[in-house]
Each structure stands twice: as structure tokens, then as C-alpha cells.
CSV table of C-alpha atoms in Angstrom, one decimal:
chain,number,residue,atom,x,y,z
A,1,MET,CA,-3.1,2.0,-33.1
A,2,ASP,CA,-4.6,1.4,-29.7
A,3,ASN,CA,-7.8,0.7,-29.4
A,4,ASN,CA,-8.4,0.7,-25.7
A,5,ILE,CA,-7.9,4.6,-25.7
A,6,ASN,CA,-11.1,6.4,-26.3
A,7,PHE,CA,-11.8,9.3,-28.8
A,8,LYS,CA,-14.6,11.5,-29.6
A,9,GLY,CA,-15.5,12.1,-33.4
A,10,VAL,CA,-17.9,11.8,-36.4
A,11,PHE,CA,-16.9,11.5,-39.9
A,12,VAL,CA,-18.2,13.0,-43.2
A,13,VAL,CA,-16.5,11.3,-46.2
A,14,ASN,CA,-17.2,12.8,-49.5
A,15,LYS,CA,-17.3,10.3,-52.6
A,16,PRO,CA,-16.0,7.2,-50.8
A,17,ASN,CA,-15.5,4.1,-53.3
A,18,VAL,CA,-16.7,0.8,-52.9
A,19,VAL,CA,-13.3,-0.4,-51.1
A,20,LEU,CA,-13.0,2.7,-49.0
A,21,ARG,CA,-16.9,2.2,-48.0
A,22,GLN,CA,-16.0,-1.5,-46.9
A,23,ALA,CA,-13.0,-0.5,-45.3
A,24,ILE,CA,-14.4,2.0,-42.8
A,25,LYS,CA,-17.2,-0.2,-42.2
A,26,SER,CA,-14.7,-3.0,-41.2
A,27,ALA,CA,-12.5,-0.9,-39.3
A,28,GLY,CA,-15.4,1.0,-37.5
A,29,LYS,CA,-17.2,-2.0,-36.9
A,30,LEU,CA,-20.2,0.0,-38.2
A,31,SER,CA,-23.8,-1.3,-38.2
A,32,PRO,CA,-26.4,0.2,-40.6
A,33,GLU,CA,-27.6,2.9,-38.2
A,34,GLN,CA,-24.4,4.2,-38.0
A,35,ILE,CA,-24.0,4.8,-41.8
A,36,LEU,CA,-25.7,7.7,-43.0
A,37,PRO,CA,-25.7,8.3,-46.7
A,38,GLU,CA,-26.1,12.2,-48.3
A,39,TYR,CA,-27.1,13.7,-45.1
A,40,THR,CA,-24.6,16.4,-45.7
A,41,GLY,CA,-24.9,16.3,-49.5
A,42,LYS,CA,-24.9,14.3,-52.6
A,43,ASN,CA,-22.3,11.4,-52.6
A,44,SER,CA,-21.4,12.0,-48.9
A,45,ILE,CA,-21.6,9.7,-45.9
A,46,LEU,CA,-22.1,10.5,-42.3
A,47,TYR,CA,-20.2,8.1,-40.3
A,48,ILE,CA,-21.1,7.7,-36.5
A,49,VAL,CA,-18.5,5.8,-35.1
A,50,LYS,CA,-17.8,4.5,-31.4
A,51,ASP,CA,-15.3,6.1,-29.5
A,52,CYS,CA,-13.0,3.2,-29.2
A,53,TYR,CA,-12.8,2.5,-33.0
A,54,ASP,CA,-12.5,6.6,-34.0
A,55,LYS,CA,-8.6,6.0,-34.5
A,56,ASN,CA,-9.3,3.0,-36.8
A,57,VAL,CA,-11.2,4.9,-39.1
A,58,ALA,CA,-8.8,7.7,-39.0
A,59,SER,CA,-6.1,5.2,-40.2
A,60,ILE,CA,-8.1,4.0,-43.0
A,61,LEU,CA,-8.5,7.5,-44.3
A,62,VAL,CA,-5.2,8.8,-43.8
A,63,GLY,CA,-3.7,5.7,-45.7
A,64,THR,CA,-6.3,6.3,-48.8
A,65,PRO,CA,-5.0,8.4,-51.5
A,66,ASN,CA,-6.8,11.4,-52.3
A,67,SER,CA,-9.5,10.7,-49.5
A,68,LYS,CA,-11.9,13.5,-49.0
A,69,PHE,CA,-13.3,14.2,-45.4
A,70,ARG,CA,-14.4,16.2,-42.5
A,71,TYR,CA,-13.8,14.8,-39.1
A,72,TYR,CA,-15.6,16.7,-35.8
A,73,PRO,CA,-13.2,15.7,-32.9
A,74,THR,CA,-16.1,17.4,-30.2
A,75,LEU,CA,-19.1,15.0,-31.4
A,76,ASP,CA,-19.9,11.3,-30.9
A,77,ALA,CA,-22.9,9.0,-30.7
A,78,LYS,CA,-23.7,10.6,-27.2
A,79,SER,CA,-23.6,13.9,-28.2
A,80,GLY,CA,-27.4,14.4,-28.4
A,81,PHE,CA,-28.5,14.5,-31.7
A,82,SER,CA,-30.8,11.8,-33.2
A,83,THR,CA,-29.3,10.2,-36.3
A,84,LYS,CA,-32.8,9.3,-37.4
A,85,ILE,CA,-34.1,13.0,-38.0
A,86,LYS,CA,-31.5,14.6,-40.6
A,87,SER,CA,-32.2,18.3,-39.3
A,88,GLU,CA,-31.2,17.9,-36.0
A,89,ALA,CA,-28.1,15.8,-37.4
A,90,LEU,CA,-26.9,18.5,-39.5
A,91,ALA,CA,-27.8,21.3,-37.0
A,92,MET,CA,-25.1,19.4,-34.4
A,93,LEU,CA,-22.5,19.1,-37.2
A,94,ALA,CA,-23.2,23.1,-38.1
A,95,SER,CA,-22.6,23.7,-34.3
A,96,ALA,CA,-19.2,22.0,-34.2
A,97,LYS,CA,-17.9,23.2,-37.5
A,98,ASP,CA,-15.2,25.4,-35.9
A,99,SER,CA,-13.4,22.2,-34.7
A,100,VAL,CA,-13.7,20.4,-37.9
A,101,ILE,CA,-10.5,18.9,-39.4
A,102,THR,CA,-10.3,18.2,-43.0
A,103,SER,CA,-6.6,17.6,-43.9
A,104,LYS,CA,-4.8,14.3,-43.3
A,105,GLU,CA,-2.0,16.0,-41.6
A,106,LYS,CA,-4.2,17.6,-38.8
A,107,LEU,CA,-5.9,14.5,-38.6
A,108,VAL,CA,-3.1,12.6,-37.7
A,109,ASN,CA,-1.5,15.3,-35.1
A,110,ALA,CA,-4.9,15.1,-33.4
A,111,PHE,CA,-5.2,11.8,-32.9
A,112,LYS,CA,-1.0,11.7,-31.5
A,113,GLN,CA,-1.8,14.7,-29.6
A,114,LYS,CA,-4.9,12.6,-27.9
A,115,SER,CA,-3.0,9.7,-27.8
A,116,ARG,CA,-0.1,11.5,-25.6
A,117,ASN,CA,-2.7,13.1,-23.0
A,118,ILE,CA,-4.0,9.6,-22.2
A,119,ILE,CA,-0.5,8.3,-21.9
A,120,LYS,CA,0.3,11.5,-19.5
A,121,ILE,CA,-2.7,10.7,-17.4
A,122,ASN,CA,-2.1,6.8,-17.0
A,123,ILE,CA,1.5,7.2,-16.2
A,124,ARG,CA,1.0,9.7,-13.3
A,125,ARG,CA,-1.5,7.0,-12.2
A,126,ILE,CA,0.8,4.1,-12.5
A,127,GLN,CA,3.5,5.8,-10.7
A,128,GLU,CA,1.6,7.2,-8.1
A,129,ARG,CA,0.3,3.2,-7.6
A,130,ASN,CA,3.8,2.1,-7.7
A,131,LEU,CA,4.8,5.0,-5.0
A,132,LYS,CA,2.3,3.4,-2.4
A,133,LEU,CA,4.1,0.2,-2.9
A,134,MET,CA,7.4,1.3,-2.2
A,135,SER,CA,6.4,3.3,0.5
A,136,LYS,CA,5.0,0.6,2.3
A,137,GLU,CA,8.3,-1.7,1.3
A,138,THR,CA,10.6,1.0,2.5
A,139,LEU,CA,8.5,2.3,5.5
A,140,ILE,CA,9.1,5.7,4.1
A,141,ASP,CA,6.5,8.5,3.8
A,142,PHE,CA,7.1,9.9,0.3
A,143,ASN,CA,4.8,12.9,1.0
A,144,ASP,CA,7.2,14.3,3.7
A,145,ALA,CA,8.9,17.5,2.9
A,146,ASN,CA,12.2,15.9,3.0
A,147,TYR,CA,11.7,14.3,-0.3
A,148,GLN,CA,10.9,15.9,-3.8
A,149,LYS,CA,8.9,13.8,-6.5
A,150,ASN,CA,9.4,13.8,-10.1
A,151,ILE,CA,7.2,12.1,-12.8
A,152,ASP,CA,9.1,12.6,-16.4
A,153,ILE,CA,6.4,12.4,-18.7
A,154,GLN,CA,8.7,12.2,-21.6
A,155,THR,CA,10.4,9.1,-20.5
A,156,GLY,CA,7.9,8.0,-18.3
A,157,VAL,CA,10.3,7.5,-15.2
A,158,CYS,CA,9.5,8.8,-11.7
A,159,LYS,CA,11.9,9.7,-8.9
A,160,ILE,CA,12.4,10.3,-5.6
A,161,PHE,CA,15.1,12.9,-4.2
A,162,THR,CA,16.1,13.6,-0.9
A,163,LYS,CA,19.3,15.3,0.3
A,164,ILE,CA,22.3,14.0,2.0
A,165,TYR,CA,25.2,15.6,3.8
A,166,ASP,CA,28.5,15.3,1.9
A,167,SER,CA,31.4,15.4,4.8
A,168,LYS,CA,33.9,16.1,1.8
A,169,THR,CA,32.6,19.2,0.5
A,170,GLY,CA,30.5,20.2,4.0
A,171,LYS,CA,27.6,20.6,1.6
A,172,TYR,CA,24.1,18.9,0.9
A,173,LYS,CA,23.6,16.9,-2.2
A,174,ARG,CA,20.8,15.7,-3.9
A,175,HIS,CA,20.3,12.0,-3.5
A,176,THR,CA,18.2,9.7,-5.9
A,177,LEU,CA,16.4,7.3,-3.3
A,178,ILE,CA,13.9,5.6,-5.8
A,179,GLU,CA,13.8,5.3,-9.4
A,180,ILE,CA,11.0,3.6,-11.1
A,181,THR,CA,10.4,2.8,-14.5
A,182,PRO,CA,7.2,3.2,-16.8
A,183,PRO,CA,5.4,-0.1,-17.7
A,184,ASP,CA,7.2,-2.6,-20.2
A,185,LYS,CA,5.2,-4.4,-22.8
A,186,LEU,CA,4.0,-7.0,-19.8
A,187,GLY,CA,2.7,-4.0,-17.9
A,188,ILE,CA,5.7,-4.5,-15.4
A,189,CYS,CA,7.6,-1.7,-13.8
A,190,TYR,CA,10.9,-2.1,-12.2
A,191,SER,CA,11.8,0.0,-9.4
A,192,LYS,CA,15.4,0.6,-7.4
A,193,TYR,CA,15.4,1.8,-4.1
A,194,THR,CA,19.0,3.2,-2.9
A,195,PRO,CA,19.2,3.9,0.7
A,196,VAL,CA,20.8,6.8,2.0
A,197,ALA,CA,22.3,4.6,4.9
A,198,ILE,CA,25.2,2.6,4.2
A,199,GLU,CA,24.2,-0.6,6.4
A,200,GLU,CA,20.8,-0.7,4.1
A,201,LYS,CA,21.1,-2.5,0.8
A,202,THR,CA,20.1,-1.3,-2.4
A,203,ARG,CA,16.8,-3.1,-3.4
A,204,ARG,CA,15.6,-4.0,-6.8
A,205,ILE,CA,11.7,-4.7,-7.2
A,206,ALA,CA,9.1,-5.9,-10.3
A,207,ILE,CA,5.8,-4.2,-10.1
A,208,ASN,CA,2.8,-5.5,-11.5
A,209,LYS,CA,0.1,-3.9,-13.3
A,210,ASN,CA,-1.8,-4.0,-10.2
A,211,GLY,CA,0.7,-2.4,-8.0
A,212,GLU,CA,2.0,-5.7,-6.1
A,213,LYS,CA,5.4,-6.9,-6.0
A,214,ILE,CA,5.9,-9.9,-8.0
A,215,PHE,CA,9.6,-10.3,-7.7
A,216,GLU,CA,12.5,-8.9,-5.8
A,217,TYR,CA,16.1,-9.0,-7.5
A,218,ASN,CA,19.2,-10.5,-5.5
A,219,THR,CA,22.9,-11.1,-6.6
A,220,PRO,CA,23.8,-11.2,-9.3
A,221,ALA,CA,20.0,-10.6,-10.7
A,222,PRO,CA,21.0,-6.9,-11.1
A,223,LEU,CA,22.4,-7.6,-14.6
A,224,TYR,CA,19.0,-8.7,-15.5
A,225,PHE,CA,17.2,-6.0,-13.7
A,226,LYS,CA,19.4,-3.4,-15.8
A,227,GLN,CA,18.0,-5.1,-19.1
A,228,ASN,CA,14.6,-4.8,-17.8
A,229,VAL,CA,15.1,-1.3,-16.8
A,230,LYS,CA,16.4,-0.5,-20.3
A,231,GLU,CA,13.5,-2.6,-22.3
A,232,ALA,CA,10.8,-1.0,-20.3
A,233,LYS,CA,12.0,2.5,-21.2
A,234,GLN,CA,12.7,1.7,-24.7
A,235,TYR,CA,9.1,0.3,-24.8
A,236,TYR,CA,7.4,3.6,-23.5
A,237,SER,CA,9.5,5.5,-25.6
A,238,SER,CA,8.0,4.1,-28.5
A,239,GLN,CA,4.4,4.3,-27.5
A,240,PHE,CA,4.9,7.9,-26.2
A,241,ASN,CA,6.4,9.0,-29.7
A,242,LYS,CA,4.1,7.0,-32.3
């Protein structure tokens, strides 16, 4: 699970044994001040987990047979309640009771949806950054009305379309001018520019995580480019469908 993704959440665990208590403490990197026993009842422990470790703690609870818990997705250590004053902590928990999660299935789904939401936001930012570079490289303003942009969240692929005239049919047809992959495991995206004008050459460019061109492929490199494109798409799919 990716600890670079931030989540809100406070956990209450009922009757955790010694092994589970130690596992939660380790997964959440918890200090004694974040572990509040019997705040919500006998044999229960309230865990105030930092956002970046919430998903780790959730994984421990999901993987522990017969674990009993309450997860408050709208609360965290910055929610405004004092962990030193029991009545205030209980009041904050009561205020968030309508959003509480108590089943493993719902806990898994909650984090899966949050992960996807973060990925959706990130891929849009990444592809907008990539398009800025490709605009400089091709000297084309993709915001012009002649171009249509599409970022497919499911695949992570960004495409720029335009229309070209087909002399055989006498009609205009859609042409893929730019296609950019999502980042691979190294954070590199792969962009292909297929020009409309036949006198221009197709260009294949590798873009790093800072939106900079790090490499341009030449013949016979397109074979390697195709493999990199395939691997980048597969990596994104594996992350999106976790």
C-alpha cells in the first residue's frame, strides 16, 4: 500500500490482543500519546493515526481474523479534538458517527476509492504537464479550437485529436496527433507525435517526472519505444486496480 497517499481516519479497536496491539503500533508508527486505551469503553483502544499511516493500520485490521473496529474516515489528529480530554474526544467521535465504518469489506473499499481519487487527480496534473512540454516541442497550441484533448482516467493515456481531410472520401476524419502514456514505475511517460503534414517526421519522446524531455527515439528505436509504452500502461493499470 502506498504511504505517499494521505488519508484521514481515527480507529477504535475492540479487545485487541497483544499481537494485534503491537502490529497496529508498528504499522502506524504510533507514540504513546496516540494510543488511548478505554476512551470508548472497557477493553477498547482509540488510535490517533497520522494520515500517511492510516492505510497501513487498515491493512493490519483487514488481515487479522475476527478483528472488531470502528473507523472514522472524517476525523484525524487535526480534527480539533484534544486527546488529553476524554470528554472532548468522545464528543468528536459522536459527531462523526454517521460516517463510521465497521466492516472489513467497506474499509477496503473506502481506501480503494480514495486511492483511485488521488490517482485521478495526479494523472490529470501529470498529463497537463506533459502537454506543456509537447506544445513547446511541436510549436502547437493544444488549447486551440482545432484540437480536442482527452485524458482517459481508466488507462491514464492522454490524447490530442484533430481533424484531417480525406481526399478519398471527401470527408474529414479524426486524427490522433499526440498520445502520451501514464508514468511507468520510474515515473517516465512516453509521448508519440504523429504530424498531419507528410513532410514532418513522427516523433517519440520520453518525459521525466519533472516534465522534461530526457530522450528522443530514432530508428530503429521505435521497437523499444513500443515496449516502454506497453509497460507504462500495464504499470498504471496495476496501480489503478489495486
